[in-house]
Amino acid sequence: MPAPFPFSAIVGQDEMKLAVLMAAVEPALGGVLVLGDRGTGKSTAVRALAALLPPMRAVDGCPYHCDPAQRCGHCTPGAKTVTRPVPVVDLPLGASEDRIVGALDLERALASGQKVFEPGLLARAHRGFLYIDEVNLLEDHLVDLLIDVAASGENVVERDGLSVRHPARFVLIGSGNPEEGELRPQLLDRFGLSVEVRTPTALPERVAVIKRRDAYERDPEAFEAQWAKEDAKVRRRIVRARAQIKDVAVDDAMLMHCAALCQHLGSDGLRGELTLMRAARALAALDGDTAVQLTHLRRIAAPALRHRMRRDPLDDTGSTERIEKAAAELWP
């Protein structure tokens, strides 16, 4: 397997890169939805993120690589603690429900008559990231399944004489081209941040993309080594932010700003305020700040709210423009 394309070498797409970094720092955000043109680095950024993440502590041999401090009940008693990479699992568009949730291990059932559960992709993604490319083309019954698991943090399998319950807490990252189909509102609402990516229009930027991609394809190892220092800086930034985020202050004034913006825009429910607050806190931690400020709210208001706004058929203004206009009015 060639080395992944370095995260730091991705040209432009700053909003997308910042969003996945915030999701890495604050899993409670609820994941990231990346929508835009084909060939704009959506899947490249997600796969590059995997190489950036510091390893995690897990119970050796546990099929769900659970945290040693919170053993899941499926671990071998007395198993030692090991370190392993944070899982970043691809969910193929044509994957069956059995492959996703897990199923009866037919080989062992036929050979020994034992009913043994074979964990699926949700088990592999526990404590990591589940990536779905072309998420807007996912079948409805799989969308319902993912909504249930994402909400509960637990996967329940009741079939073929099996009754299994295991942890499945992951950061959901989806990408797709909105021209190929819309995402169901129930799943859309589960994503914490929604990012729009576009084909670069500046010629120097387009040339830089071509040069870097060509250099990577010619010699992936050499290209990775060339960007190793920059990726190491980003990794240290993630580690510092994870350690600092619990101490980042969010005062009542900032919460009032969050609520006022969501109310002004008419976003449904209170998930918008919560996401706005969590995203601002993650951004402050990444920036090394000790408290959330209006500057943080301004920077993440659009990705936190653009997919939560009601559509107005009489208003041709895009969601991003409406949010920026509202923020300018409320936070002069």
PDB file of N, CA, C and O in Angstrom, residues 80-111:
ATOM      1  N   LYS A  80      -3.762  -7.437  28.254  1.00  0.00           N
ATOM      2  CA  LYS A  80      -2.893  -6.272  28.435  1.00  0.00           C
ATOM      3  C   LYS A  80      -3.341  -5.103  27.563  1.00  0.00           C
ATOM      4  O   LYS A  80      -4.171  -5.258  26.651  1.00  0.00           O
ATOM      5  N   THR A  81      -2.777  -3.954  27.850  1.00  0.00           N
ATOM      6  CA  THR A  81      -3.064  -2.740  27.084  1.00  0.00           C
ATOM      7  C   THR A  81      -2.039  -2.561  25.981  1.00  0.00           C
ATOM      8  O   THR A  81      -0.833  -2.742  26.199  1.00  0.00           O
ATOM      9  N   VAL A  82      -2.505  -2.230  24.796  1.00  0.00           N
ATOM     10  CA  VAL A  82      -1.625  -1.989  23.656  1.00  0.00           C
ATOM     11  C   VAL A  82      -1.981  -0.638  23.035  1.00  0.00           C
ATOM     12  O   VAL A  82      -3.023  -0.052  23.343  1.00  0.00           O
ATOM     13  N   THR A  83      -1.129  -0.138  22.165  1.00  0.00           N
ATOM     14  CA  THR A  83      -1.452   1.050  21.379  1.00  0.00           C
ATOM     15  C   THR A  83      -1.686   0.631  19.938  1.00  0.00           C
ATOM     16  O   THR A  83      -1.006  -0.263  19.430  1.00  0.00           O
ATOM     17  N   ARG A  84      -2.632   1.288  19.307  1.00  0.00           N
ATOM     18  CA  ARG A  84      -2.955   0.955  17.924  1.00  0.00           C
ATOM     19  C   ARG A  84      -3.454   2.203  17.217  1.00  0.00           C
ATOM     20  O   ARG A  84      -3.911   3.157  17.867  1.00  0.00           O
ATOM     21  N   PRO A  85      -3.376   2.219  15.889  1.00  0.00           N
ATOM     22  CA  PRO A  85      -3.854   3.403  15.153  1.00  0.00           C
ATOM     23  C   PRO A  85      -5.351   3.610  15.348  1.00  0.00           C
ATOM     24  O   PRO A  85      -6.104   2.653  15.523  1.00  0.00           O
ATOM     25  N   VAL A  86      -5.763   4.856  15.344  1.00  0.00           N
ATOM     26  CA  VAL A  86      -7.193   5.167  15.386  1.00  0.00           C
ATOM     27  C   VAL A  86      -7.834   4.661  14.092  1.00  0.00           C
ATOM     28  O   VAL A  86      -7.353   4.966  13.000  1.00  0.00           O
ATOM     29  N   PRO A  87      -8.904   3.858  14.172  1.00  0.00           N
ATOM     30  CA  PRO A  87      -9.485   3.307  12.950  1.00  0.00           C
ATOM     31  C   PRO A  87     -10.193   4.357  12.107  1.00  0.00           C
ATOM     32  O   PRO A  87     -10.917   5.206  12.634  1.00  0.00           O
ATOM     33  N   VAL A  88      -9.952   4.308  10.825  1.00  0.00           N
ATOM     34  CA  VAL A  88     -10.702   5.097   9.844  1.00  0.00           C
ATOM     35  C   VAL A  88     -11.243   4.088   8.837  1.00  0.00           C
ATOM     36  O   VAL A  88     -10.491   3.551   8.015  1.00  0.00           O
ATOM     37  N   VAL A  89     -12.534   3.794   8.922  1.00  0.00           N
ATOM     38  CA  VAL A  89     -13.140   2.687   8.186  1.00  0.00           C
ATOM     39  C   VAL A  89     -13.984   3.222   7.043  1.00  0.00           C
ATOM     40  O   VAL A  89     -14.831   4.102   7.242  1.00  0.00           O
ATOM     41  N   ASP A  90     -13.766   2.691   5.855  1.00  0.00           N
ATOM     42  CA  ASP A  90     -14.584   3.028   4.694  1.00  0.00           C
ATOM     43  C   ASP A  90     -15.838   2.158   4.675  1.00  0.00           C
ATOM     44  O   ASP A  90     -15.752   0.937   4.845  1.00  0.00           O
ATOM     45  N   LEU A  91     -16.994   2.781   4.467  1.00  0.00           N
ATOM     46  CA  LEU A  91     -18.226   2.035   4.281  1.00  0.00           C
ATOM     47  C   LEU A  91     -18.562   2.080   2.796  1.00  0.00           C
ATOM     48  O   LEU A  91     -19.031   3.106   2.301  1.00  0.00           O
ATOM     49  N   PRO A  92     -18.316   0.988   2.059  1.00  0.00           N
ATOM     50  CA  PRO A  92     -18.586   0.998   0.615  1.00  0.00           C
ATOM     51  C   PRO A  92     -20.068   1.195   0.335  1.00  0.00           C
ATOM     52  O   PRO A  92     -20.930   0.740   1.107  1.00  0.00           O
ATOM     53  N   LEU A  93     -20.363   1.849  -0.770  1.00  0.00           N
ATOM     54  CA  LEU A  93     -21.748   2.170  -1.101  1.00  0.00           C
ATOM     55  C   LEU A  93     -22.604   0.918  -1.253  1.00  0.00           C
ATOM     56  O   LEU A  93     -23.772   0.901  -0.890  1.00  0.00           O
ATOM     57  N   GLY A  94     -22.014  -0.169  -1.754  1.00  0.00           N
ATOM     58  CA  GLY A  94     -22.779  -1.398  -1.976  1.00  0.00           C
ATOM     59  C   GLY A  94     -22.703  -2.393  -0.847  1.00  0.00           C
ATOM     60  O   GLY A  94     -23.098  -3.557  -1.013  1.00  0.00           O
ATOM     61  N   ALA A  95     -22.217  -1.975   0.328  1.00  0.00           N
ATOM     62  CA  ALA A  95     -22.069  -2.908   1.444  1.00  0.00           C
ATOM     63  C   ALA A  95     -23.425  -3.409   1.922  1.00  0.00           C
ATOM     64  O   ALA A  95     -24.389  -2.659   2.000  1.00  0.00           O
ATOM     65  N   SER A  96     -23.483  -4.701   2.258  1.00  0.00           N
ATOM     66  CA  SER A  96     -24.720  -5.281   2.763  1.00  0.00           C
ATOM     67  C   SER A  96     -24.909  -4.925   4.235  1.00  0.00           C
ATOM     68  O   SER A  96     -23.962  -4.535   4.927  1.00  0.00           O
ATOM     69  N   GLU A  97     -26.129  -5.098   4.723  1.00  0.00           N
ATOM     70  CA  GLU A  97     -26.400  -4.817   6.136  1.00  0.00           C
ATOM     71  C   GLU A  97     -25.588  -5.738   7.039  1.00  0.00           C
ATOM     72  O   GLU A  97     -25.089  -5.315   8.083  1.00  0.00           O
ATOM     73  N   ASP A  98     -25.434  -7.015   6.642  1.00  0.00           N
ATOM     74  CA  ASP A  98     -24.646  -7.957   7.439  1.00  0.00           C
ATOM     75  C   ASP A  98     -23.207  -7.493   7.582  1.00  0.00           C
ATOM     76  O   ASP A  98     -22.607  -7.617   8.653  1.00  0.00           O
ATOM     77  N   ARG A  99     -22.641  -6.980   6.497  1.00  0.00           N
ATOM     78  CA  ARG A  99     -21.256  -6.528   6.566  1.00  0.00           C
ATOM     79  C   ARG A  99     -21.111  -5.302   7.459  1.00  0.00           C
ATOM     80  O   ARG A  99     -20.089  -5.108   8.097  1.00  0.00           O
ATOM     81  N   ILE A 100     -22.138  -4.479   7.508  1.00  0.00           N
ATOM     82  CA  ILE A 100     -22.074  -3.254   8.298  1.00  0.00           C
ATOM     83  C   ILE A 100     -22.261  -3.537   9.793  1.00  0.00           C
ATOM     84  O   ILE A 100     -21.470  -3.109  10.626  1.00  0.00           O
ATOM     85  N   VAL A 101     -23.322  -4.282  10.140  1.00  0.00           N
ATOM     86  CA  VAL A 101     -23.632  -4.487  11.559  1.00  0.00           C
ATOM     87  C   VAL A 101     -22.976  -5.726  12.142  1.00  0.00           C
ATOM     88  O   VAL A 101     -22.835  -5.851  13.361  1.00  0.00           O
ATOM     89  N   GLY A 102     -22.576  -6.672  11.278  1.00  0.00           N
ATOM     90  CA  GLY A 102     -22.039  -7.945  11.747  1.00  0.00           C
ATOM     91  C   GLY A 102     -23.082  -9.031  11.601  1.00  0.00           C
ATOM     92  O   GLY A 102     -24.288  -8.767  11.466  1.00  0.00           O
ATOM     93  N   ALA A 103     -22.629 -10.294  11.638  1.00  0.00           N
ATOM     94  CA  ALA A 103     -23.551 -11.401  11.413  1.00  0.00           C
ATOM     95  C   ALA A 103     -22.968 -12.694  11.982  1.00  0.00           C
ATOM     96  O   ALA A 103     -21.859 -12.710  12.526  1.00  0.00           O
ATOM     97  N   LEU A 104     -23.702 -13.756  11.824  1.00  0.00           N
ATOM     98  CA  LEU A 104     -23.259 -15.075  12.259  1.00  0.00           C
ATOM     99  C   LEU A 104     -22.057 -15.511  11.433  1.00  0.00           C
ATOM    100  O   LEU A 104     -22.043 -15.383  10.207  1.00  0.00           O
ATOM    101  N   ASP A 105     -21.018 -16.034  12.115  1.00  0.00           N
ATOM    102  CA  ASP A 105     -19.842 -16.573  11.436  1.00  0.00           C
ATOM    103  C   ASP A 105     -20.222 -17.946  10.887  1.00  0.00           C
ATOM    104  O   ASP A 105     -20.234 -18.955  11.612  1.00  0.00           O
ATOM    105  N   LEU A 106     -20.538 -17.989   9.583  1.00  0.00           N
ATOM    106  CA  LEU A 106     -21.056 -19.222   8.983  1.00  0.00           C
ATOM    107  C   LEU A 106     -20.027 -20.341   8.992  1.00  0.00           C
ATOM    108  O   LEU A 106     -20.376 -21.508   9.200  1.00  0.00           O
ATOM    109  N   GLU A 107     -18.754 -20.017   8.764  1.00  0.00           N
ATOM    110  CA  GLU A 107     -17.723 -21.056   8.721  1.00  0.00           C
ATOM    111  C   GLU A 107     -17.646 -21.795  10.055  1.00  0.00           C
ATOM    112  O   GLU A 107     -17.617 -23.031  10.098  1.00  0.00           O
ATOM    113  N   ARG A 108     -17.609 -21.059  11.151  1.00  0.00           N
ATOM    114  CA  ARG A 108     -17.525 -21.693  12.463  1.00  0.00           C
ATOM    115  C   ARG A 108     -18.832 -22.390  12.826  1.00  0.00           C
ATOM    116  O   ARG A 108     -18.835 -23.423  13.494  1.00  0.00           O
ATOM    117  N   ALA A 109     -19.936 -21.829  12.365  1.00  0.00           N
ATOM    118  CA  ALA A 109     -21.228 -22.457  12.632  1.00  0.00           C
ATOM    119  C   ALA A 109     -21.328 -23.812  11.945  1.00  0.00           C
ATOM    120  O   ALA A 109     -21.817 -24.796  12.521  1.00  0.00           O
ATOM    121  N   LEU A 110     -20.843 -23.881  10.693  1.00  0.00           N
ATOM    122  CA  LEU A 110     -20.901 -25.136   9.942  1.00  0.00           C
ATOM    123  C   LEU A 110     -19.871 -26.140  10.437  1.00  0.00           C
ATOM    124  O   LEU A 110     -20.122 -27.350  10.476  1.00  0.00           O
ATOM    125  N   ALA A 111     -18.699 -25.626  10.836  1.00  0.00           N
ATOM    126  CA  ALA A 111     -17.617 -26.530  11.246  1.00  0.00           C
ATOM    127  C   ALA A 111     -17.837 -27.103  12.641  1.00  0.00           C
ATOM    128  O   ALA A 111     -17.572 -28.286  12.884  1.00  0.00           O
TER     129      ALA A 111
END
